[in-house]
PDB file of C-alpha atoms and ligand atoms in Angstrom:
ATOM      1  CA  UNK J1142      60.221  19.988  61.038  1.00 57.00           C
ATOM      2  CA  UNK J1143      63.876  20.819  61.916  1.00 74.00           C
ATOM      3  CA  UNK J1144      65.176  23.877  64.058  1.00 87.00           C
ATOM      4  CA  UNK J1145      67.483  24.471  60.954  1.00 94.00           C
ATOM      5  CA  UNK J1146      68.133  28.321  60.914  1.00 96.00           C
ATOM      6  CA  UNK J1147      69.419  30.370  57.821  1.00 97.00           C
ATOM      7  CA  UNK J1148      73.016  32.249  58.940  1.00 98.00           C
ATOM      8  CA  UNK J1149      75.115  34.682  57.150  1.00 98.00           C
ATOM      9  CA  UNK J1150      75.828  33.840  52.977  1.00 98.00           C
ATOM     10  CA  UNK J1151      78.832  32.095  52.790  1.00 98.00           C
ATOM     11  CA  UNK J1152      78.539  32.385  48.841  1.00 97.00           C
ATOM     12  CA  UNK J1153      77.373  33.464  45.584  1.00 97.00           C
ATOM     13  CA  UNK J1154      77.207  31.674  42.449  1.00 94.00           C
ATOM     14  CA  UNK J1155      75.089  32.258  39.609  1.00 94.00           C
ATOM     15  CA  UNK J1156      71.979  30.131  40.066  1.00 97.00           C
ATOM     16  CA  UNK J1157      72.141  29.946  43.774  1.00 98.00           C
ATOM     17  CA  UNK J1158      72.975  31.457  47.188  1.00 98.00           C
ATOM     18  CA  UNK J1159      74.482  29.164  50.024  1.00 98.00           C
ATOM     19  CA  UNK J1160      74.150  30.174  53.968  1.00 98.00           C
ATOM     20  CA  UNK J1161      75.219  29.320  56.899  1.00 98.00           C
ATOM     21  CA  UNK J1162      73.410  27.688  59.589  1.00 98.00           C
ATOM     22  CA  UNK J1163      73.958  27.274  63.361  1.00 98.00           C
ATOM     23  CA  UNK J1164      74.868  23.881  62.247  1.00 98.00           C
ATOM     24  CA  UNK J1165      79.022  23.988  61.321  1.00 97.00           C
ATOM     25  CA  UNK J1166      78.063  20.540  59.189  1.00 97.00           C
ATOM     26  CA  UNK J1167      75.587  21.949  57.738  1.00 98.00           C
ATOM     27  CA  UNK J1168      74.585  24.844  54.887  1.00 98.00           C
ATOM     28  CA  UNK J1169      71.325  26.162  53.595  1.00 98.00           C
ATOM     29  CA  UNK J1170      71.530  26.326  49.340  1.00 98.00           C
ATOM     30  CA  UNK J1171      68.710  28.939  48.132  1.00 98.00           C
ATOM     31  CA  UNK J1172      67.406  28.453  44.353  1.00 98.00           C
ATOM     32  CA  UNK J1173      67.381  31.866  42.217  1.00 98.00           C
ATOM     33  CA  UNK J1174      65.615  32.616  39.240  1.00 98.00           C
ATOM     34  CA  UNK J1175      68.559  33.794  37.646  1.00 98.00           C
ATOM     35  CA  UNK J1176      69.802  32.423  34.395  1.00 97.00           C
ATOM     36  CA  UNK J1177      73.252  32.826  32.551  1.00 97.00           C
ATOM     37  CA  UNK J1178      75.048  31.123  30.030  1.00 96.00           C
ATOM     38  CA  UNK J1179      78.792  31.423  28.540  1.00 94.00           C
ATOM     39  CA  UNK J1180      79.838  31.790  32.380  1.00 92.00           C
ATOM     40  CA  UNK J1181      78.484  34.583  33.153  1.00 92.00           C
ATOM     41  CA  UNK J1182      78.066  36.614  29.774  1.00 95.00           C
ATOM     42  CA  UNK J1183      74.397  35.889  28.676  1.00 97.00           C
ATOM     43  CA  UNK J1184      71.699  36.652  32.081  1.00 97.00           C
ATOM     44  CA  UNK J1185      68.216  36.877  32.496  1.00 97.00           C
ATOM     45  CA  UNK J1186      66.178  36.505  35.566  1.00 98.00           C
ATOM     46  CA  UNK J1187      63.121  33.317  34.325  1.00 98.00           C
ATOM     47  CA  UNK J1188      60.460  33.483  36.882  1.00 98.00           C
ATOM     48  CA  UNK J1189      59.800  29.816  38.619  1.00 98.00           C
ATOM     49  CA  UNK J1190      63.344  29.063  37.120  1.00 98.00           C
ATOM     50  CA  UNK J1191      64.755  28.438  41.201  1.00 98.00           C
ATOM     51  CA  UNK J1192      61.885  26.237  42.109  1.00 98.00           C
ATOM     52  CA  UNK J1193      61.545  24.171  39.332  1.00 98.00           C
ATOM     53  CA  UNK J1194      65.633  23.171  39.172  1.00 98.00           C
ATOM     54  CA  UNK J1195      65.641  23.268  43.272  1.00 98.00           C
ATOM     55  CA  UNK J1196      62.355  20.322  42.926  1.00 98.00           C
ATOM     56  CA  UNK J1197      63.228  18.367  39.940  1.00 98.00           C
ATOM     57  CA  UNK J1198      66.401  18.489  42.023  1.00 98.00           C
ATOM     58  CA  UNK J1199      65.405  17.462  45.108  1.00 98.00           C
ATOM     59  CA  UNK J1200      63.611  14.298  43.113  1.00 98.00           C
ATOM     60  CA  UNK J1201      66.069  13.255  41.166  1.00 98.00           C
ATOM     61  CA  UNK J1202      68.978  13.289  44.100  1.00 98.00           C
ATOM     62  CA  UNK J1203      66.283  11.165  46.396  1.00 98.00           C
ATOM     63  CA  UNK J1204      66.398   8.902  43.444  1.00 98.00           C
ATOM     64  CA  UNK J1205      69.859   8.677  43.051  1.00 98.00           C
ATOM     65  CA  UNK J1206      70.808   8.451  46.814  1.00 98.00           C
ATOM     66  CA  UNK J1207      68.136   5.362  46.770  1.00 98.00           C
ATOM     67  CA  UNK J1208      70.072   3.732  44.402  1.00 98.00           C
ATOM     68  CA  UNK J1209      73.398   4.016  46.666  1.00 98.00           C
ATOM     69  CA  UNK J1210      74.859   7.310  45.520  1.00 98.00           C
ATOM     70  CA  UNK J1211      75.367   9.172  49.198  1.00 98.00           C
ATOM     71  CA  UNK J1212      74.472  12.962  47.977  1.00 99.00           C
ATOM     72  CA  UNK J1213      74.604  16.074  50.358  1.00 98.00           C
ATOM     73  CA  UNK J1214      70.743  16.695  50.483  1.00 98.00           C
ATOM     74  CA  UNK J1215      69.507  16.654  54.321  1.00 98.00           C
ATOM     75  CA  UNK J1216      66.028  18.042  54.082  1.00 98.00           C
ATOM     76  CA  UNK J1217      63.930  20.344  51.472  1.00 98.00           C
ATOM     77  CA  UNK J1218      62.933  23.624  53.563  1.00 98.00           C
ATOM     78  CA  UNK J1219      60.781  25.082  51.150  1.00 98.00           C
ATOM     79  CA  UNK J1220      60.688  24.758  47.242  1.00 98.00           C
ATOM     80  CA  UNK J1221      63.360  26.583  46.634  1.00 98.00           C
ATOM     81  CA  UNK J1222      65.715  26.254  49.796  1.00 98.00           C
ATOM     82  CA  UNK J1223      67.722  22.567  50.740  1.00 98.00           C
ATOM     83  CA  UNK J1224      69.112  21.712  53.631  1.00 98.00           C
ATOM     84  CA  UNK J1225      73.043  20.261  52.731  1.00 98.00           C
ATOM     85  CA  UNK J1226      75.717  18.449  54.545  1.00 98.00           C
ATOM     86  CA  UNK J1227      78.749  21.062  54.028  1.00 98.00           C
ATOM     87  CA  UNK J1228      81.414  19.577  51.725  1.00 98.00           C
ATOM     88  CA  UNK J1229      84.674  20.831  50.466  1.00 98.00           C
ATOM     89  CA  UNK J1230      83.779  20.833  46.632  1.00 98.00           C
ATOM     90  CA  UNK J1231      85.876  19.038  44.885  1.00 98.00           C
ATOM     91  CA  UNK J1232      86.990  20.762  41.935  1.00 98.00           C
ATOM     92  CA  UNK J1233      86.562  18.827  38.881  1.00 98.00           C
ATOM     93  CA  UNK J1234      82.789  18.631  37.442  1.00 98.00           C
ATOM     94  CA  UNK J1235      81.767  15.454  36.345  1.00 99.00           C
ATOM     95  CA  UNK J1236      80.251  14.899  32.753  1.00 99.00           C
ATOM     96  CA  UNK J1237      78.628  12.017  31.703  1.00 99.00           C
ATOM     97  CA  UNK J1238      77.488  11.756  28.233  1.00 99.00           C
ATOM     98  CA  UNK J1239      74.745   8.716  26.221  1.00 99.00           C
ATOM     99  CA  UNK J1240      74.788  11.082  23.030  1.00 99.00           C
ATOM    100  CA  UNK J1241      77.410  13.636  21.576  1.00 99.00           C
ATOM    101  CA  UNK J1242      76.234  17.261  21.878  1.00 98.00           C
ATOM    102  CA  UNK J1243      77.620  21.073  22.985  1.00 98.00           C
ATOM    103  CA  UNK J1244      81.662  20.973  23.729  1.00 98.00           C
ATOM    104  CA  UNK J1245      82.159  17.297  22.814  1.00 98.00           C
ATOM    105  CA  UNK J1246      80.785  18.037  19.027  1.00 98.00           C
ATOM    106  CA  UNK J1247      82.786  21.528  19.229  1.00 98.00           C
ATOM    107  CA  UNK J1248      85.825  20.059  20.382  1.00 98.00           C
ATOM    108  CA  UNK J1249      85.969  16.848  17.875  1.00 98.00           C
ATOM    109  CA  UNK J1250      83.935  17.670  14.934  1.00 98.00           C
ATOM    110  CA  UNK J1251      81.365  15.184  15.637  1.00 98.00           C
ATOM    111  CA  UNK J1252      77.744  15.471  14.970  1.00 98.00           C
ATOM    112  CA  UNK J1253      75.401  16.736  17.361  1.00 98.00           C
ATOM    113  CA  UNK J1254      73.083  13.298  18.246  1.00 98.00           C
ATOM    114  CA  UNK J1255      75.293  10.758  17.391  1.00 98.00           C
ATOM    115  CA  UNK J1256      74.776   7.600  20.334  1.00 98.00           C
ATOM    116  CA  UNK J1257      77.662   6.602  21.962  1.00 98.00           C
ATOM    117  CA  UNK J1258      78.136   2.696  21.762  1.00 98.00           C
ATOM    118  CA  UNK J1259      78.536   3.246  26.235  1.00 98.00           C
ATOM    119  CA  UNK J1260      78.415   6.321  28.433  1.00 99.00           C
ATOM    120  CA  UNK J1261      81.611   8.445  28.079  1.00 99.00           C
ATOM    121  CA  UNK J1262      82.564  10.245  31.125  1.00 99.00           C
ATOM    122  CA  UNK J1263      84.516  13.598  31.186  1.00 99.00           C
ATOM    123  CA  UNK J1264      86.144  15.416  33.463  1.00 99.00           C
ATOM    124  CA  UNK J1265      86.468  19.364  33.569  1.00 98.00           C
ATOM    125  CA  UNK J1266      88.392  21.424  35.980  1.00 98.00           C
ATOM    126  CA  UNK J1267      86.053  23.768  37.658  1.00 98.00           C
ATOM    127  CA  UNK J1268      87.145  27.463  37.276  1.00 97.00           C
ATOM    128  CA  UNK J1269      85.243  30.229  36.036  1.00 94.00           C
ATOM    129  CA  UNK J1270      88.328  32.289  35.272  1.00 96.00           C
ATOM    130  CA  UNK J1271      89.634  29.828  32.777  1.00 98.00           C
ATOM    131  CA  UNK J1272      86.311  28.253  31.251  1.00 96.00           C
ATOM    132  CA  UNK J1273      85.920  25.275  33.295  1.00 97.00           C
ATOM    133  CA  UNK J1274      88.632  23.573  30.406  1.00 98.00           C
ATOM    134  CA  UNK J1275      88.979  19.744  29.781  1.00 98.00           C
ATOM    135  CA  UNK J1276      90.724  17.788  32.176  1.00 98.00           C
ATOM    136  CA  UNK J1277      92.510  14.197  32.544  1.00 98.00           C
ATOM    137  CA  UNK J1278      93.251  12.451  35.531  1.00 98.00           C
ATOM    138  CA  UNK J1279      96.717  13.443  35.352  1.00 98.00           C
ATOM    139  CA  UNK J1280      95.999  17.369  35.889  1.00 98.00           C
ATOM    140  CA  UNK J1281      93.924  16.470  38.920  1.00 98.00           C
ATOM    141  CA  UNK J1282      96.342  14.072  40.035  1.00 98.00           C
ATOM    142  CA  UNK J1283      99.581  16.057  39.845  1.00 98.00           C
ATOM    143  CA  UNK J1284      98.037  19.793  40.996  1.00 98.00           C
ATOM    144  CA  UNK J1285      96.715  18.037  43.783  1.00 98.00           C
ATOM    145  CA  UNK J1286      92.815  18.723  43.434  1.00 98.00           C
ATOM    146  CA  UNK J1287      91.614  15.216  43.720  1.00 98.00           C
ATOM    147  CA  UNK J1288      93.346  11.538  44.787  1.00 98.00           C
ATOM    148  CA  UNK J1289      93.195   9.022  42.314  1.00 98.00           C
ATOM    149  CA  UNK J1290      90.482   6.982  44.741  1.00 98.00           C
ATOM    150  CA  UNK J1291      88.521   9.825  44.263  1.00 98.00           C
ATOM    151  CA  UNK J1292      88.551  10.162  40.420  1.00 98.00           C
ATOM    152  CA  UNK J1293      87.989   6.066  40.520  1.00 98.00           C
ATOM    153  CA  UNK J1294      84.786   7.078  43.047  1.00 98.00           C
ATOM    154  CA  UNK J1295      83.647  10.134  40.250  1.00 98.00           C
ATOM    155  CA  UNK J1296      84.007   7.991  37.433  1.00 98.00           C
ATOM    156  CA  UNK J1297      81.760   5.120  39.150  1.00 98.00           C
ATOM    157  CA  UNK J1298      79.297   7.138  40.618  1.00 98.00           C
ATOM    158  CA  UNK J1299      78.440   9.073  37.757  1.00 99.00           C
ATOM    159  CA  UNK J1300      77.993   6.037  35.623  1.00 99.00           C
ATOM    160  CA  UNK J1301      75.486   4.775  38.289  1.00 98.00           C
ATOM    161  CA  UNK J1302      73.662   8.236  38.503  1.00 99.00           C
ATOM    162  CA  UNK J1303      73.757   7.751  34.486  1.00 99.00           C
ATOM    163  CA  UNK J1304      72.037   4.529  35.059  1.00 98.00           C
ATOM    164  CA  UNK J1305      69.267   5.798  37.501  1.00 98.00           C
ATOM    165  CA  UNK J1306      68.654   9.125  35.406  1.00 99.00           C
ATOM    166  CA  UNK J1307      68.589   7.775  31.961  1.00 98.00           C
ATOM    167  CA  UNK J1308      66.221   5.008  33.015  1.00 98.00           C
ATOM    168  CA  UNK J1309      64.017   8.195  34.603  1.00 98.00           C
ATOM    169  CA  UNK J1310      64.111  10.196  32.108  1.00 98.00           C
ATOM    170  CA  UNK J1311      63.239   7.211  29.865  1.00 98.00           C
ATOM    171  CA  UNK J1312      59.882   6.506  31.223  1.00 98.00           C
ATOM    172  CA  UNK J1313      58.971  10.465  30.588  1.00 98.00           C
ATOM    173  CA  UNK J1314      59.823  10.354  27.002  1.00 98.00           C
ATOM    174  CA  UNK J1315      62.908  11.730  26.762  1.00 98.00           C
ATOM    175  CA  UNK J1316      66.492  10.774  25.779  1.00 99.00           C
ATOM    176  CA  UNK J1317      68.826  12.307  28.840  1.00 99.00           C
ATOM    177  CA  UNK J1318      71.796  13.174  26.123  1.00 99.00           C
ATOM    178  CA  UNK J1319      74.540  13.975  28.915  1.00 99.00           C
ATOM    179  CA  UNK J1320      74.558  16.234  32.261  1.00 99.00           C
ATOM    180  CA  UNK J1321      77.292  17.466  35.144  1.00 98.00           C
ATOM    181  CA  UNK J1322      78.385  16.371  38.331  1.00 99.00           C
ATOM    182  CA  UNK J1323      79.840  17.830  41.018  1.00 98.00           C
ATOM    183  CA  UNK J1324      81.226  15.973  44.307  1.00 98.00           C
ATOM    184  CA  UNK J1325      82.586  16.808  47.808  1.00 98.00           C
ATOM    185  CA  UNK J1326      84.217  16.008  50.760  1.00 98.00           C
ATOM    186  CA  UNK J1327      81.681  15.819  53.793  1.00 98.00           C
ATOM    187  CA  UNK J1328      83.158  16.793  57.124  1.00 94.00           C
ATOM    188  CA  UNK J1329      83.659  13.174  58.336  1.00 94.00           C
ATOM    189  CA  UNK J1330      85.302  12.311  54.971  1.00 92.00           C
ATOM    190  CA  UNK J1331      82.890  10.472  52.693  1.00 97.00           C
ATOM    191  CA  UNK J1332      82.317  11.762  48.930  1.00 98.00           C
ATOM    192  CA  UNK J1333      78.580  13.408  48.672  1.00 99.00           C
ATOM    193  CA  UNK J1334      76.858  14.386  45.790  1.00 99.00           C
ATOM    194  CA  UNK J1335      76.834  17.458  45.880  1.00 98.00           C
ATOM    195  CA  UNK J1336      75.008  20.684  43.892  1.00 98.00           C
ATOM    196  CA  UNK J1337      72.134  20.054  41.541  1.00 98.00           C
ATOM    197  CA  UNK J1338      70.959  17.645  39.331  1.00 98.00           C
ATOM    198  CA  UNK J1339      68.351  19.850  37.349  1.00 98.00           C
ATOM    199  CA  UNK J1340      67.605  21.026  33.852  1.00 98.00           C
ATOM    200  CA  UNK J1341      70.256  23.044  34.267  1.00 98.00           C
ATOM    201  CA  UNK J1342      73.199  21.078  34.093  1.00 98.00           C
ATOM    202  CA  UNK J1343      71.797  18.622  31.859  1.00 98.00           C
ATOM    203  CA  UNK J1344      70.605  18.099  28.537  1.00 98.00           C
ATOM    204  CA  UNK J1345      67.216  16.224  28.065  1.00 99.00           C
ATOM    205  CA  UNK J1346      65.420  15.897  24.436  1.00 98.00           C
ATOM    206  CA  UNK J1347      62.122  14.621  23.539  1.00 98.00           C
ATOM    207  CA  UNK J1348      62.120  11.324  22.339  1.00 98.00           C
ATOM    208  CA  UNK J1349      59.381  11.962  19.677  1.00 98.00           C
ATOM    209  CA  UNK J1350      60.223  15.501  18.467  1.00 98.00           C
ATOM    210  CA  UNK J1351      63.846  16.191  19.239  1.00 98.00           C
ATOM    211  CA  UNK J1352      62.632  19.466  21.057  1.00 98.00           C
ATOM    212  CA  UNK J1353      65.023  20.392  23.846  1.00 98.00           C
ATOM    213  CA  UNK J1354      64.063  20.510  27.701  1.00 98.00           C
ATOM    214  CA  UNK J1355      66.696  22.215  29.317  1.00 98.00           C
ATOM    215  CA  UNK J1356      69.035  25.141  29.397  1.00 98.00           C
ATOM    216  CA  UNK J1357      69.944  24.729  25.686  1.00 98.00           C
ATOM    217  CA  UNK J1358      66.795  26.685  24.951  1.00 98.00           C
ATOM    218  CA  UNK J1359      68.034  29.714  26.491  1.00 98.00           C
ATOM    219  CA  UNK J1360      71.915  29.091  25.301  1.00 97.00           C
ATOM    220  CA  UNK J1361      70.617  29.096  22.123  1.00 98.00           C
ATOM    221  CA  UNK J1362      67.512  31.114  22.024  1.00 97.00           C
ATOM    222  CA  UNK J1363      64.833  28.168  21.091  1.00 98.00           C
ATOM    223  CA  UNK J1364      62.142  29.534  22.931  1.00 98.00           C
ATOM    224  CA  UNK J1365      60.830  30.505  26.414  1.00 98.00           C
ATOM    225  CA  UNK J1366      62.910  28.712  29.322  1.00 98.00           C
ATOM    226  CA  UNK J1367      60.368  29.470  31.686  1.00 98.00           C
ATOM    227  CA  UNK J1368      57.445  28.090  29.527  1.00 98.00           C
ATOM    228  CA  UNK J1369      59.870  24.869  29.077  1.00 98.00           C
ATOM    229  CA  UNK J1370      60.932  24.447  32.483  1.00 98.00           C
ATOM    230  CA  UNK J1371      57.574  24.388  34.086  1.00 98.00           C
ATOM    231  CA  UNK J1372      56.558  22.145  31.321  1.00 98.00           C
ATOM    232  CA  UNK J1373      58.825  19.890  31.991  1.00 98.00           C
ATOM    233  CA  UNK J1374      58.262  20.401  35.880  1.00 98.00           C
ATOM    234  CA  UNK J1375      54.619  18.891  34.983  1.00 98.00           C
ATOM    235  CA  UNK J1376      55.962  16.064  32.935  1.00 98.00           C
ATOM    236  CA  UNK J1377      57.927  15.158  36.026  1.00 98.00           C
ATOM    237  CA  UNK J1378      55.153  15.411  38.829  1.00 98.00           C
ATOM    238  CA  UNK J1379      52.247  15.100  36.646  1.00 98.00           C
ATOM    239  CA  UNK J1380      50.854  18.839  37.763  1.00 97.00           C
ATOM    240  CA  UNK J1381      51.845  22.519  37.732  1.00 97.00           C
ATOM    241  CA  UNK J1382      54.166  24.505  40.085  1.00 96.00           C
ATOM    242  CA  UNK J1383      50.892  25.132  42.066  1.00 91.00           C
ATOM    243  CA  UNK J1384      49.620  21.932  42.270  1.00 89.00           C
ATOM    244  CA  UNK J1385      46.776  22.338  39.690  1.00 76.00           C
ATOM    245  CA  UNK J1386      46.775  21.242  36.072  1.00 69.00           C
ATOM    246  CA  UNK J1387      49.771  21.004  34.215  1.00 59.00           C
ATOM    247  CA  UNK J1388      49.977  24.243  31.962  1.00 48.00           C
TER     248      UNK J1388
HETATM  249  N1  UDP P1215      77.366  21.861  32.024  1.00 74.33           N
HETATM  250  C1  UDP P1215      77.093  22.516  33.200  1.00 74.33           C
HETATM  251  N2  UDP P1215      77.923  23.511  33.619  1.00 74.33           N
HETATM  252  C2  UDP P1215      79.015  23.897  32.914  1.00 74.33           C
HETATM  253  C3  UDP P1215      79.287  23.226  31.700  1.00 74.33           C
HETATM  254  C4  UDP P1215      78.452  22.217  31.293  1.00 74.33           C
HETATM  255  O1  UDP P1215      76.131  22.198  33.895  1.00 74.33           O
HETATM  256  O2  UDP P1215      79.734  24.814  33.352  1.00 74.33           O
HETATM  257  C5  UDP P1215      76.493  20.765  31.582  1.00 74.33           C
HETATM  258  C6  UDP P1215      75.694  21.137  30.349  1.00 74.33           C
HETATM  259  O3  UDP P1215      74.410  21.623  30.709  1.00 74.33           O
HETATM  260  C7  UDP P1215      75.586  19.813  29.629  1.00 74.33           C
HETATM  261  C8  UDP P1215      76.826  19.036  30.057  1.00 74.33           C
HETATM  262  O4  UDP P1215      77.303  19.671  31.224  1.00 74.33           O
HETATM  263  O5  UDP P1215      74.440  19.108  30.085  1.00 74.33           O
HETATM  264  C9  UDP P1215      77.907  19.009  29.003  1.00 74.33           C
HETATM  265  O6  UDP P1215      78.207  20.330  28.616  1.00 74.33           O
HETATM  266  P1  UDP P1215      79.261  20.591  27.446  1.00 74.33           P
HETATM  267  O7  UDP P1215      80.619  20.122  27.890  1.00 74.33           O
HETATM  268  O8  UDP P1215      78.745  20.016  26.187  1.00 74.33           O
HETATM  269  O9  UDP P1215      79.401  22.162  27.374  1.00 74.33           O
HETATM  270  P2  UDP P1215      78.481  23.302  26.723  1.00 74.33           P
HETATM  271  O10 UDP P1215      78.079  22.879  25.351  1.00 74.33           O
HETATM  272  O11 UDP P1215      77.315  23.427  27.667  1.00 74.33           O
HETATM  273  O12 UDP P1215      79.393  24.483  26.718  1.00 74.33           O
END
C-alpha cells in the first residue's frame, strides 16, 4: 500500500479532478460521474460513470504499457482514484481510427462504418476554446507545441495501442471503430501515456448488432449511458461493479 497522500486540486476538467500529492512527480486523477458532450454544452451527472471509465481504464493502460507503451499510471488507489507520474500534457490529442465515424464522416462526407483499408491517425490541437480543431504536423511544428520526434513517437504509439486495443476489444465482440490519445512529458523527459483510455474517448460497437458501447449513446441520445457502461464494465471483467453477477 503506498503512503501516497491526496494535496490541494491542481485542476478541473470535465470528467475528472487532478490533485496534488506530497510527491512533486507525482498527481492523484479522481474519476467523476459527470458527463458532457459538445465541450461542455450537453451535462448530466451518470451514476457509476467515474468508476467504470477510471477501471476499464486502469485495464486497458496495464495492457497497453505490457505491450511497450510507457503510460503515466503508478498505482490504482481506489476505483475511481489513480496514482500518475505528473507530465506536461502535450497538446495535441491523438486519434486513431479502423472505421470512419463522428468528425471524420462530418468533415469528408463519408459514410458512417465504412473500414479503412489501415488505421488512419489524426491529430487535433487540444483547446476547448476553439473546438479541439484538426491539426497537421506543421501547426504543431511551427507554434511550437510538439517536436517533430514527438509527433513521429504519437503517431507510432498510437498505432501500437491500436494494435493492443483492437485485438481486446476483438475477443469481447466488438469492433473498436476509433478512440483519443493524449501524451506527456514526464519530469525526467520520457513521453507517457497519459489520461484515459475508457468508453469515453472511444468508440466501440457490437460486432453482431451494431449497438454502440460508449459515449455516442449519450451524444446522441440512444439510450441509458449508465445502463451501457456498466454493461459493458461486465463484458470486460465478466461481473458487475460489485463483484456479483453481471446486470
Ligand atoms: N474524442 C474525445 N474527445 C474529444 C473529441 C473526440 O475523446 O474532445 C474521441 C471520440 O470519443 C471518438 C474519437 O475521439 O472516439 C474521434 O472523435 P471524432 O473526431 O469523430 O469527434 P466527435 O464525432 O466525437 O465530435
Amino acid at each position: 500500500m503506498s503512503t501516497t497522500t491526496r494535496g490541494a486540486l491542481l485542476y478541473e476538467g470535465k470528467a475528472k479532478q487532478v490533485y496534488a500529492t506530497q510527491d512533486p512527480d507525482l498527481v492523484w486523477i479522481h474519476f467523476k460521474d459527470d458527463a458532457t458532450a459538445f465541450n461542455g454544452v450537453k451535462r448530466a451527472s451518470v451514476q457509476d460513470k467515474g468508476e467504470v471509465n477510471a477501471r476499464i481504464s486502469a485495464h486497458l493502460l496495464g495492457a497497453v504499457g505490457a505491450a511497450g507503451v510507457p503510460t503515466h499510471l503508478v498505482e490504482v488507489r481506489s476505483p475511481r482514484d489513480h496514482i500518475c507520474t505528473r507530465v506536461e500534457v502535450i497538446p495535441v490529442e491523438v486519434v486513431v481510427r479502423n472505421v470512419v465515424a463522428g468528425s471524420l464522416a462530418r468533415r469528408f462526407g463519408r459514410e458512417e462504418g465504412e473500414v479503412l483499408p489501415r488505421p488512419m491517425v489524426e491529430f487535433f490541437y487540444k483547446s476547448d476554446s476553439l473546438n479541439d480543431p484538426p491539426m497537421s504536423d506543421e501547426h504543431a511544428l511551427l507554434f511550437g507545441w510538439a517536436e517533430a520526434w514527438e509527433l513521429a513517437y504519437l503517431r507510432h504509439a498510437g498505432l501500437r495501442v491500436n494494435d493492443v486495443l483492437k485485438a481486446f476489444w476483438a475477443e469481447l465482440g466488438v469492433t473498436l471503430v476509433d478512440f483519443k490519445l493524449e501524451f506527456g512529458r514526464a519530469p525526467n523527459g520520457q513521453l507517457l501515456l497519459a489520461d484515459e483510455i475508457s468508453p469515453d474517448g472511444s468508440r466501440l460497437w457490437d460486432r453482431a448488432t451494431g449497438q454502440h458501447l460508449d459515449k455516442d449513446v449519450f451524444r446522441r441520445d440512444l439510450g441509458d449511458l449508465g445502463d451501457t457502461y456498466r454493461a459493458l464494465f461486465a463484458r470486460v471483467f465478466g461481473h458487475g461493479l460489485d463483484g456479483g453477477a453481471a446486470g
